[in-house]
mmCIF file of C-alpha atoms in Angstrom:
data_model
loop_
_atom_site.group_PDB
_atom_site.id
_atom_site.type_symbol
_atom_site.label_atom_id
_atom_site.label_comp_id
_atom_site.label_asym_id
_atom_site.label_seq_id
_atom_site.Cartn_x
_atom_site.Cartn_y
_atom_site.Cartn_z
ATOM 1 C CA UNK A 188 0.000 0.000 0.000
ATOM 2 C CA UNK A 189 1.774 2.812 -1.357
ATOM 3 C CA UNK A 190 1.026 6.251 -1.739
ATOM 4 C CA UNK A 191 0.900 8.156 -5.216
ATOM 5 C CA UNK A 192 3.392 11.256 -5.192
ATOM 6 C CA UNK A 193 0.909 13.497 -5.289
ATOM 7 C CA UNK A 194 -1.261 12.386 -2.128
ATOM 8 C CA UNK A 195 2.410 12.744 -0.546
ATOM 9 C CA UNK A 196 2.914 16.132 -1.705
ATOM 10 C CA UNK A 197 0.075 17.449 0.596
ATOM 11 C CA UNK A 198 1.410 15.719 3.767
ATOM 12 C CA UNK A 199 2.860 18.076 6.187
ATOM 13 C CA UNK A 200 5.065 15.623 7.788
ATOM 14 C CA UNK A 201 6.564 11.821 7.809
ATOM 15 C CA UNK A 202 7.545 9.396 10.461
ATOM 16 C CA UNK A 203 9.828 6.713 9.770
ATOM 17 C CA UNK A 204 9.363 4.253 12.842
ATOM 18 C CA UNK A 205 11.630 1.993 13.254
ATOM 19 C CA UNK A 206 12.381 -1.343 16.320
ATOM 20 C CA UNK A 207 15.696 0.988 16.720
ATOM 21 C CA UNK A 208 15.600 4.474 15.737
ATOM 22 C CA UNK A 209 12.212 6.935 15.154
ATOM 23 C CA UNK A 210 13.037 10.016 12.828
ATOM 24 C CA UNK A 211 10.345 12.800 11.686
ATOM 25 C CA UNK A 212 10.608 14.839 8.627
ATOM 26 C CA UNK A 213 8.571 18.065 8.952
ATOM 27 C CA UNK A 214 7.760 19.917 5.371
ATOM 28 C CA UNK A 215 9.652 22.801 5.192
ATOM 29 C CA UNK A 216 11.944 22.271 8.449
ATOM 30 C CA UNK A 217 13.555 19.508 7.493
ATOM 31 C CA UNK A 218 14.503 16.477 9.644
ATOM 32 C CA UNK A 219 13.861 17.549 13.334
ATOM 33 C CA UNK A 220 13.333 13.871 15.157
ATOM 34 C CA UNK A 221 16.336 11.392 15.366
ATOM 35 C CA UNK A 222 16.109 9.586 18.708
ATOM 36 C CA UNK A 223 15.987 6.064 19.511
ATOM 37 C CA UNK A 224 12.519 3.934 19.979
ATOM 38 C CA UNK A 225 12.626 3.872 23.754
ATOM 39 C CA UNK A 226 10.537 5.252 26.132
ATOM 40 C CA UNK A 227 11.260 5.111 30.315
ATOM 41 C CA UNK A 228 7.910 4.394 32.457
ATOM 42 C CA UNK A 229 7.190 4.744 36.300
ATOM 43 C CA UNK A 230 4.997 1.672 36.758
ATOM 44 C CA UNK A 231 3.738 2.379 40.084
ATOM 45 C CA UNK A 232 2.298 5.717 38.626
ATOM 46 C CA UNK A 233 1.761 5.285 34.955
ATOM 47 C CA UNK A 234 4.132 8.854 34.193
ATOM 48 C CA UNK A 235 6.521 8.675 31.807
ATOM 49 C CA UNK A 236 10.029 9.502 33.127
ATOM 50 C CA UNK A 237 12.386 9.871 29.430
ATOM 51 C CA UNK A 238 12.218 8.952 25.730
ATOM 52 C CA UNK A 239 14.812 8.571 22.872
ATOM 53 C CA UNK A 240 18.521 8.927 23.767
ATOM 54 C CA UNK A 241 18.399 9.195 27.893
ATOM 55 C CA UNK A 242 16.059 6.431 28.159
ATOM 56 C CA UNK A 243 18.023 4.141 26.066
ATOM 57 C CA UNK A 244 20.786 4.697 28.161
ATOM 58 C CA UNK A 245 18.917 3.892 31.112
ATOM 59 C CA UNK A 246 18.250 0.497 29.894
ATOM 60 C CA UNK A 247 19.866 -2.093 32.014
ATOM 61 C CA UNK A 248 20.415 0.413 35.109
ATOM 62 C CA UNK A 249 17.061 0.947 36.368
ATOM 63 C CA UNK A 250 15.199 0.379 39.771
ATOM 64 C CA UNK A 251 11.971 -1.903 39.671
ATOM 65 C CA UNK A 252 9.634 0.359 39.366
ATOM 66 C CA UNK A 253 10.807 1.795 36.247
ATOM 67 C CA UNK A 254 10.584 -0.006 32.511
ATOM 68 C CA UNK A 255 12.194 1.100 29.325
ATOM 69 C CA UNK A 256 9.692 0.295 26.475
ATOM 70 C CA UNK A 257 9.920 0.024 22.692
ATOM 71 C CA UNK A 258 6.857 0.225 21.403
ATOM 72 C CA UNK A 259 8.534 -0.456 17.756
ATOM 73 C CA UNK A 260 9.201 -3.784 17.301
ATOM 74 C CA UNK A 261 10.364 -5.366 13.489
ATOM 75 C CA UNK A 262 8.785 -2.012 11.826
ATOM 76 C CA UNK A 263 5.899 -2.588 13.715
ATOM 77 C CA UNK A 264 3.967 -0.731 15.745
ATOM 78 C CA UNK A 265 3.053 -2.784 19.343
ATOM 79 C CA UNK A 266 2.270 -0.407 21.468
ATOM 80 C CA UNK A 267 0.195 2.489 20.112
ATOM 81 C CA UNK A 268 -0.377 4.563 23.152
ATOM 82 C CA UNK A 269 2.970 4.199 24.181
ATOM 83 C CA UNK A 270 4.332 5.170 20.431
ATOM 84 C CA UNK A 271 1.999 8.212 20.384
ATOM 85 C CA UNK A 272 3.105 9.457 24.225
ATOM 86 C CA UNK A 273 6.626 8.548 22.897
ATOM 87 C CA UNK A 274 6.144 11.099 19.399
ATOM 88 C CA UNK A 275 4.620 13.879 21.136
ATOM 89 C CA UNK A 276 7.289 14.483 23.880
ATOM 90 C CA UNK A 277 9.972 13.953 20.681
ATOM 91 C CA UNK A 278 8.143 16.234 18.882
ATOM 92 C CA UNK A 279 8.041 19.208 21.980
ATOM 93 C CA UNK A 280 5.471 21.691 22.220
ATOM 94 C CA UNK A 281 6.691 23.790 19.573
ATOM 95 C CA UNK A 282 6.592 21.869 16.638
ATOM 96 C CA UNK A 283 3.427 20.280 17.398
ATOM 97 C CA UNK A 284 1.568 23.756 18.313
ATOM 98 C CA UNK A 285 2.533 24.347 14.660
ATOM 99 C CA UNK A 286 1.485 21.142 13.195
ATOM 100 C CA UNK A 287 -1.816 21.345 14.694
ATOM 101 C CA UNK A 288 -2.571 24.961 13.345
ATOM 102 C CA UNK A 289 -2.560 23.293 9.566
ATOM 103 C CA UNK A 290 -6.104 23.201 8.627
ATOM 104 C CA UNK A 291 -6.259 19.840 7.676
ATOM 105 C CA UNK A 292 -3.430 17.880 8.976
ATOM 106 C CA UNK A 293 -2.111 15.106 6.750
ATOM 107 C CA UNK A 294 1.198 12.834 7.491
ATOM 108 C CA UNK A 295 3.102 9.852 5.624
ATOM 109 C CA UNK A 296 4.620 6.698 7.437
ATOM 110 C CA UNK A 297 7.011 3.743 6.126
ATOM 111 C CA UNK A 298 5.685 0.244 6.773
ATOM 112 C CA UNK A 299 7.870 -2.458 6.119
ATOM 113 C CA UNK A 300 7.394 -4.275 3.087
ATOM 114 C CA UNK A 301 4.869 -6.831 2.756
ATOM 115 C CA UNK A 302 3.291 -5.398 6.275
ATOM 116 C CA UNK A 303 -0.127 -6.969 7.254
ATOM 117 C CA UNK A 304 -3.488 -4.987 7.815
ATOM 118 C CA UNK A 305 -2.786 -4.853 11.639
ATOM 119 C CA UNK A 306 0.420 -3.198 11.116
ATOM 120 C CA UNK A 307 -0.753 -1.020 8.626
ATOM 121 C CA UNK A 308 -3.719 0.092 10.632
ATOM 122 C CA UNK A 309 -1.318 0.202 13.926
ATOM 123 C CA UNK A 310 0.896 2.901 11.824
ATOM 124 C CA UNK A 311 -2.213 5.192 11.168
ATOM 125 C CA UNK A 312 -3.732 4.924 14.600
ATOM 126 C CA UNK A 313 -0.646 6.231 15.730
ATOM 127 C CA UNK A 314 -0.300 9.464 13.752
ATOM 128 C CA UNK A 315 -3.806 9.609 13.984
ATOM 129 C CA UNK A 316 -3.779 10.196 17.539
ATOM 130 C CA UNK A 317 -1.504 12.757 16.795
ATOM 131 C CA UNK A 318 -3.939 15.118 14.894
ATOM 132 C CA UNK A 319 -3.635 13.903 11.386
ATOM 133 C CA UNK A 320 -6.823 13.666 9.621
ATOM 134 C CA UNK A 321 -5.519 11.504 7.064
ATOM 135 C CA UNK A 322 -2.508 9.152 6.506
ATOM 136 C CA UNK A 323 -0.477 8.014 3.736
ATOM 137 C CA UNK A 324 1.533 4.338 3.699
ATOM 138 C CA UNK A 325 5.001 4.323 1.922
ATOM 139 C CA UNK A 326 6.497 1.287 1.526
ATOM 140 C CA UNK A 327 10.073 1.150 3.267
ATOM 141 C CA UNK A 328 11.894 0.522 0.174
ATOM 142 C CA UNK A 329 10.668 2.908 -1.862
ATOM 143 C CA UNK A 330 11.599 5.284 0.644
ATOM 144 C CA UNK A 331 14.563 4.549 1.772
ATOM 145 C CA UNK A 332 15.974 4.301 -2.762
ATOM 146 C CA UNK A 333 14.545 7.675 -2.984
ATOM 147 C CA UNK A 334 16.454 9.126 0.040
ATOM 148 C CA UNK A 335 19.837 7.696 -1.445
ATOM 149 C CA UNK A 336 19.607 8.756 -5.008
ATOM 150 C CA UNK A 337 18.684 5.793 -6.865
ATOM 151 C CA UNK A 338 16.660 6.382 -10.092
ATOM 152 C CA UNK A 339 13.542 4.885 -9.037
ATOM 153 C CA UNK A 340 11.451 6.388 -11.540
ATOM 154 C CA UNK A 341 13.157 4.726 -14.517
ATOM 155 C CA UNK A 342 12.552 1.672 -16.714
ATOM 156 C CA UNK A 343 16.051 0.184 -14.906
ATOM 157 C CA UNK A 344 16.786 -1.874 -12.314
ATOM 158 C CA UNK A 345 17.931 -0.663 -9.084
ATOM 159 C CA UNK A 346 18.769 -3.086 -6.192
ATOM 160 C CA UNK A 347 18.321 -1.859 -2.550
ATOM 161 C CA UNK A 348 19.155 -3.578 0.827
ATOM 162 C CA UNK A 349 17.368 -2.225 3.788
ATOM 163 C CA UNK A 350 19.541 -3.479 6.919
ATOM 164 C CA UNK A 351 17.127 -2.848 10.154
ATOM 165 C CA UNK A 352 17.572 -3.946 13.342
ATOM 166 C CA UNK A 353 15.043 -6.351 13.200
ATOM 167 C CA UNK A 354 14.915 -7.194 9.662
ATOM 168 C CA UNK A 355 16.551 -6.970 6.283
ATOM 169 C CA UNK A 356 14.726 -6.106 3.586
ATOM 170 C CA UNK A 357 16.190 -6.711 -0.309
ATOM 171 C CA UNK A 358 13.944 -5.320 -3.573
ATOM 172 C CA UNK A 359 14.565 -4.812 -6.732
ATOM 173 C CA UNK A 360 13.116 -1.798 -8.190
ATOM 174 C CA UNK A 361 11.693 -0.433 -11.789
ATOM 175 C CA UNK A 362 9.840 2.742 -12.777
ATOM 176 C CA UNK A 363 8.841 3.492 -9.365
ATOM 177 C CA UNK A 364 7.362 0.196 -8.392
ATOM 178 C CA UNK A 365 8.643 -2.967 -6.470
ATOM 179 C CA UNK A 366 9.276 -6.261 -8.899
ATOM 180 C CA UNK A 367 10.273 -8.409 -6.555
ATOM 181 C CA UNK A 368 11.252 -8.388 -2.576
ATOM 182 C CA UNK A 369 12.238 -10.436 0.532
ATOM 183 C CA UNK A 370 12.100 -9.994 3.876
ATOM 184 C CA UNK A 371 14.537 -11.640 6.313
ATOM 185 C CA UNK A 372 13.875 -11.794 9.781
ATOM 186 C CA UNK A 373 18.197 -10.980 10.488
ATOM 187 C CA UNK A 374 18.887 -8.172 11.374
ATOM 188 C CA UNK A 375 21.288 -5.823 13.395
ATOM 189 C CA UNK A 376 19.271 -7.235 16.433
ATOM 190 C CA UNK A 377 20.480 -10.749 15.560
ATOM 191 C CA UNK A 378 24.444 -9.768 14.974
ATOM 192 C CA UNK A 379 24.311 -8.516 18.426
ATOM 193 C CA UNK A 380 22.735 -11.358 20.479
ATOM 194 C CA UNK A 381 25.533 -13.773 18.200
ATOM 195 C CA UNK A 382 28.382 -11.997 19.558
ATOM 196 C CA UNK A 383 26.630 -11.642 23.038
ATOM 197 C CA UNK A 384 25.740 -15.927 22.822
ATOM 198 C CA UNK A 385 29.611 -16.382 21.462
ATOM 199 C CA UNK A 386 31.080 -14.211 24.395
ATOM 200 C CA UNK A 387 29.020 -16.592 27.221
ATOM 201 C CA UNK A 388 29.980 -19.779 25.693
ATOM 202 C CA UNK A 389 33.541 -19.249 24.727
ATOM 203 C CA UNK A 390 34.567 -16.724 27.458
ATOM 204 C CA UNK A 391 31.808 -17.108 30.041
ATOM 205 C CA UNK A 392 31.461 -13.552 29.833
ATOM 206 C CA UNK A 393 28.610 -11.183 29.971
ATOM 207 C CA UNK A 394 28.068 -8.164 28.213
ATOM 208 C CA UNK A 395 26.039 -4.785 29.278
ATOM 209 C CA UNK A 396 23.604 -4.031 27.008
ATOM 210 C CA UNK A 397 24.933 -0.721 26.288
ATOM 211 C CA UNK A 398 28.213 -2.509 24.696
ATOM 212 C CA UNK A 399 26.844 -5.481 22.695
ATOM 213 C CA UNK A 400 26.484 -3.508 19.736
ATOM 214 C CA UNK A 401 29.223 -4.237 17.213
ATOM 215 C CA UNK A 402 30.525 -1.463 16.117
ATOM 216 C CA UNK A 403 31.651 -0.516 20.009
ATOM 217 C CA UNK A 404 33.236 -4.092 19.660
ATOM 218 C CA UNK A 405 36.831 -2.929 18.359
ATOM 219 C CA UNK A 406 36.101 -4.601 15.068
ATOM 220 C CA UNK A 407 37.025 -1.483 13.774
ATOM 221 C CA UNK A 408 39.435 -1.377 10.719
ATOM 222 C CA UNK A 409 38.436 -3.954 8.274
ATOM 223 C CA UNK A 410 35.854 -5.706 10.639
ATOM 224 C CA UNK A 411 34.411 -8.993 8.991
ATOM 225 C CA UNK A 412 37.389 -9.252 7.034
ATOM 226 C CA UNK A 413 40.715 -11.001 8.125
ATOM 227 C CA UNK A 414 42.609 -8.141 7.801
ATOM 228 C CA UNK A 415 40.607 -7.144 11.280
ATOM 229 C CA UNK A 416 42.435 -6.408 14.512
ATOM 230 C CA UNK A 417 43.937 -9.913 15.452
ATOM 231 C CA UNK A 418 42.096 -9.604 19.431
ATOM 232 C CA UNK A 419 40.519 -6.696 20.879
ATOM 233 C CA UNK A 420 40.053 -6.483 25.101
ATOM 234 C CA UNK A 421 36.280 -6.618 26.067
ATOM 235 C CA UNK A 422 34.974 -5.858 29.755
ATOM 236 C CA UNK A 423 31.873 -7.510 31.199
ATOM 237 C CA UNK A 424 30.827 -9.277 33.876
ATOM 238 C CA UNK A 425 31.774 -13.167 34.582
ATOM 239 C CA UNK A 426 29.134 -15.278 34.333
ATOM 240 C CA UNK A 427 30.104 -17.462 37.140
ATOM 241 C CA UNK A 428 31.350 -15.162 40.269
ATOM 242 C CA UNK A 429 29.660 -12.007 39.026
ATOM 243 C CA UNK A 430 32.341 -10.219 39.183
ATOM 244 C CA UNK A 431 33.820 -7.525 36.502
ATOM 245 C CA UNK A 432 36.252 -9.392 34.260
ATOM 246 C CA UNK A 433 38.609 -8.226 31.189
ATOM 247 C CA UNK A 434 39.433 -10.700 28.425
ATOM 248 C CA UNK A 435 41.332 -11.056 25.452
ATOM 249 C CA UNK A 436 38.431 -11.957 22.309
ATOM 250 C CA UNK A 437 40.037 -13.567 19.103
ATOM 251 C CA UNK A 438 38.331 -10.998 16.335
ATOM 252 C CA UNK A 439 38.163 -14.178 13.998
ATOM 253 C CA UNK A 440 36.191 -16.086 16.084
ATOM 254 C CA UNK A 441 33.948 -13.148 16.776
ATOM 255 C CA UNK A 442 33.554 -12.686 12.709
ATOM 256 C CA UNK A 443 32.302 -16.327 12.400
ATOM 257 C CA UNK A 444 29.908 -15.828 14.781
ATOM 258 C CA UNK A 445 28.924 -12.665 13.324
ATOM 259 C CA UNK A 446 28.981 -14.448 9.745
ATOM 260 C CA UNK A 447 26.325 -16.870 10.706
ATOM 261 C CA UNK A 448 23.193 -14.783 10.990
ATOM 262 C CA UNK A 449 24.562 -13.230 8.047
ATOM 263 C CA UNK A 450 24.146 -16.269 5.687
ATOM 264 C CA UNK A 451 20.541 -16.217 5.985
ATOM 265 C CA UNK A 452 20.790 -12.287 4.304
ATOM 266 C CA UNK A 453 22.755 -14.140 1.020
ATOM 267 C CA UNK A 454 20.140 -16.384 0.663
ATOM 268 C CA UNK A 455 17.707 -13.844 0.598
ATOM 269 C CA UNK A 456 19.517 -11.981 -1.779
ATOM 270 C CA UNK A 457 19.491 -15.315 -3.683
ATOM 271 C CA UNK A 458 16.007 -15.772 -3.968
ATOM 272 C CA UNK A 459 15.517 -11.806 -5.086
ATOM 273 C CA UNK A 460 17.649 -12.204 -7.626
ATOM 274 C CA UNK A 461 16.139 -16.157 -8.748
ATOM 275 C CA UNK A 462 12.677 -14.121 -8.848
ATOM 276 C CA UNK A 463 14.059 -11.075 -10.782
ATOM 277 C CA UNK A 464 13.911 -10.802 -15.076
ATOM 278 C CA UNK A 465 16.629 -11.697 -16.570
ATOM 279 C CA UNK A 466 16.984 -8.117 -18.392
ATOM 280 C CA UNK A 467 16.969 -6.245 -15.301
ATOM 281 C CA UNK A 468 19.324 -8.921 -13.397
ATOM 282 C CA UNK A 469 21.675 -7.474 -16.285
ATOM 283 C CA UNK A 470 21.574 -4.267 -15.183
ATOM 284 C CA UNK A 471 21.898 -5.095 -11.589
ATOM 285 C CA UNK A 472 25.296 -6.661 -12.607
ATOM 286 C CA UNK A 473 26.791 -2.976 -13.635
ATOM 287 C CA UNK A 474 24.939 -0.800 -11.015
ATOM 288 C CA UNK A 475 25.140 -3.177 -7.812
ATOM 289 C CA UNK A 476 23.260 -3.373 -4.550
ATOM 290 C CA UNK A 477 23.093 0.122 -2.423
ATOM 291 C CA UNK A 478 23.265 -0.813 1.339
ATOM 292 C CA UNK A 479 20.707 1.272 3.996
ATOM 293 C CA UNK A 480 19.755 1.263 7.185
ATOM 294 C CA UNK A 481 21.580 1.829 10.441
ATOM 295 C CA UNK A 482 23.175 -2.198 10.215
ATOM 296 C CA UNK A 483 24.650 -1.120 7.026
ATOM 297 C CA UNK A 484 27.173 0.545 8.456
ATOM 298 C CA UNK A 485 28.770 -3.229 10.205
ATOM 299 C CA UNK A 486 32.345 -3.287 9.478
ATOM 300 C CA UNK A 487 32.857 -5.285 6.545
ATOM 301 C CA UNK A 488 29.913 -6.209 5.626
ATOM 302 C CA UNK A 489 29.705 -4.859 2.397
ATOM 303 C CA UNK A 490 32.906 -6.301 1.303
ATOM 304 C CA UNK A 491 31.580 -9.551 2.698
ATOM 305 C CA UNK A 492 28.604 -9.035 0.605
ATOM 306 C CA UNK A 493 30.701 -8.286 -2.279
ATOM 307 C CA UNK A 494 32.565 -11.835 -1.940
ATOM 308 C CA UNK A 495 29.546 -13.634 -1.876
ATOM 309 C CA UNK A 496 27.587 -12.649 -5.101
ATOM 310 C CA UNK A 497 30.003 -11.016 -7.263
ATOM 311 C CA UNK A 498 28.074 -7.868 -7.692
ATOM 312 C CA UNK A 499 29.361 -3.959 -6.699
ATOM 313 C CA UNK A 500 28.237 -3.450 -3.288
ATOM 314 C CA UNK A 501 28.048 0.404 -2.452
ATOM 315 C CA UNK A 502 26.626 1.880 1.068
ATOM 316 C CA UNK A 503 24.629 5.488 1.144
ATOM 317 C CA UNK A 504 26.013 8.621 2.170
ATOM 318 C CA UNK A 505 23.870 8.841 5.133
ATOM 319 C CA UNK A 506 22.732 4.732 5.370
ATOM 320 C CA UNK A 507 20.292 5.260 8.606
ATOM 321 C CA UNK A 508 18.168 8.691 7.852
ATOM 322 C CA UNK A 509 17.505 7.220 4.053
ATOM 323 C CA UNK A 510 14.236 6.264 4.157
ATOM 324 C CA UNK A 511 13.183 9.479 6.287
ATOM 325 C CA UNK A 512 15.266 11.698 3.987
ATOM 326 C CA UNK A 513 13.234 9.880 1.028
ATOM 327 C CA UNK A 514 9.765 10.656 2.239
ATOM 328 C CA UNK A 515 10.861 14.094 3.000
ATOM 329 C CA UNK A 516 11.891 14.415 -0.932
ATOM 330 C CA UNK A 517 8.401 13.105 -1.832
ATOM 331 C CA UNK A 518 6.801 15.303 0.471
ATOM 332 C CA UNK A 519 8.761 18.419 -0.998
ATOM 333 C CA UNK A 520 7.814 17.470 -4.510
ATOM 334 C CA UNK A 521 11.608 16.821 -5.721
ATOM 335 C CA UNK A 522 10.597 13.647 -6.958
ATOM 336 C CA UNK A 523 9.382 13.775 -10.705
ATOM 337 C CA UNK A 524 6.958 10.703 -11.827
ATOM 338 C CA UNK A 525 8.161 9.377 -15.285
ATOM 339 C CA UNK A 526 5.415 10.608 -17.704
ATOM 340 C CA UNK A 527 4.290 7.974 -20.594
ATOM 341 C CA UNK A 528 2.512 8.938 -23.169
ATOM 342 C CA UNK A 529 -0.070 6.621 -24.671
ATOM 343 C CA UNK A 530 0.526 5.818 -28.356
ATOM 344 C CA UNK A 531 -2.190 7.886 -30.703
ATOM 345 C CA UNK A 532 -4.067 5.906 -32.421
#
């Protein structure tokens, strides 16, 4: 369920929610949300205490009586009253006093590709209970090859890679439209709890949460490949005496674990491209895959990507604000449609 360009054109703003990160594109400001999907909760009382960046970090070190929520999960929408408390105190006063004096307020929203009815109708309720009378469904992909430059429009094959926290989502694209797509539950999500699973078993060693992710790993360099940092030092907490521990990681046991969940993304790409034309598989071969999404930016990963199907492998300017930066085109009217002309007869 996709939304023509011109229904987007009167949309006064776009929310890309996503199981990590929520961004909002206002028309005419530009991009004013980028804060994580988190939200902190006082149970006894029902008040909520922080969203976005400070609640995140007060994952893992709260008392009992607090929660941190996301009420994004996979693309999805779980929690709507939480998501629309969560929007409103991103948004702030001032941006939604202005918002609300539009006469009729209308807003666009990226659902993951394929999404069902619920979690289409969980997106709208959402912005609807923000004030917008009416709401328009972009898929993800669409989005997201708009905000990086491909040429969508155009009777030629473009092939984009959506890496999400939750998901990865592969498409190939021609003259605006989706021919064929997959969606694999792997996703940044999934690297994490491999290197957090490979860290207990080999090292009996646990992680806090706020230093699973891998980029904070040391895999810095060339990351997935071998020519990687041979070990990097990692702190945590052994699982055994509970007590704070430092070991020594081998980084090339810590890229096999990575590579695992990884596989099941090159079979996906596999089936995209067994499902694809030939004619536009030929163009794929000069042009590539572009990589999005905040996962995209794993060390090594495109190069690993590269190996394994033989194809240029290139990663956006700005990989995690794509698909909000692509609505926000659409919703500024630089997007042209292509414009065929019936034959006379």
């Amino acid at each position: 369920m996709t939304a023509s360009l011109e229904q987007l054109r009167r949309c006064h703003f776009a929310v890309d929610l996503g199981a990590a990160r929520t961004r909002v594109y206002v028309k005419g400001a530009g991009l004013v949300v980028d804060q994580p999907s988190a939200a902190a909760v006082n149970t006894r009382t029902g008040a909520l205490i922080a969203v976005g960046e400070f609640a995140e970090k007060m994952t893992g070190r709260t008392p009992d009586y607090i929660r941190v929520v996301r009420p994004v999960s996979g693309g999805t929408v779980v929690d709507i009253e939480m998501a629309q408390r969560m929007l409103r105190h991103l948004l702030g006063d001032k941006v939604r006093r202005a918002l609300r004096r539009k006469p009729r307020l209308r807003a666009a929203a990226c659902t993951p590709h394929d999404a069902d009815p619920l979690a289409q109708r969980a997106a709208i309720e959402t912005l609807v209970g923000l004030g917008a009378r009416r709401v328009e469904l972009v898929d993800t992909l669409i989005a997201a090859a708009v905000g990086c430059g491909l040429p969508v429009e155009r009777p030629e094959a473009t092939m984009i890679m959506v890496c999400g926290a939750a998901a990865t989502q592969v498409a190939v694209l021609s003259l605006g439209s989706i021919v064929t797509a997959e969606r694999i539950p792997v996703g940044g999500e999934a690297v994490d709890h491999a290197i957090v699973q490979h860290l207990r078993h080999e090292h009996e060693l646990m992680l806090p949460s706020q230093s699973v992710r891998p980029l904070q790993l040391a895999l810095s360099g060339n990351g997935l490949t071998p020519q990687g940092p041979a070990s990097t030092e990692i702190h945590g907490r052994d699982v055994a005496t509970g007590l704070a521990r430092s070991v020594q990681v081998d980084t090339a046991a810590v890229r096999d674990a990575i590579e695992t969940p990884l596989t099941a993304v090159l079979d996906g790409i596999g089936r995209v491209l067994r499902n694809c034309p030939p004619d536009l598989v030929a163009d794929l071969a000069d042009r590539g895959i572009m990589m999005v999404g905040g996962s995209a930016l794993l060390p090594g990963f495109d190069q690993m990507l590269r190996h394994a199907t033989g194809m240029p492998v290139h990663i956006a300017e700005r990989p995690d604000v794509c698909a909000a930066q692509g609505l926000g085109y659409m919703l500024e009217g630089k997007i042209e449609p292509l414009v065929l002309d019936p034959l006379a007869t």
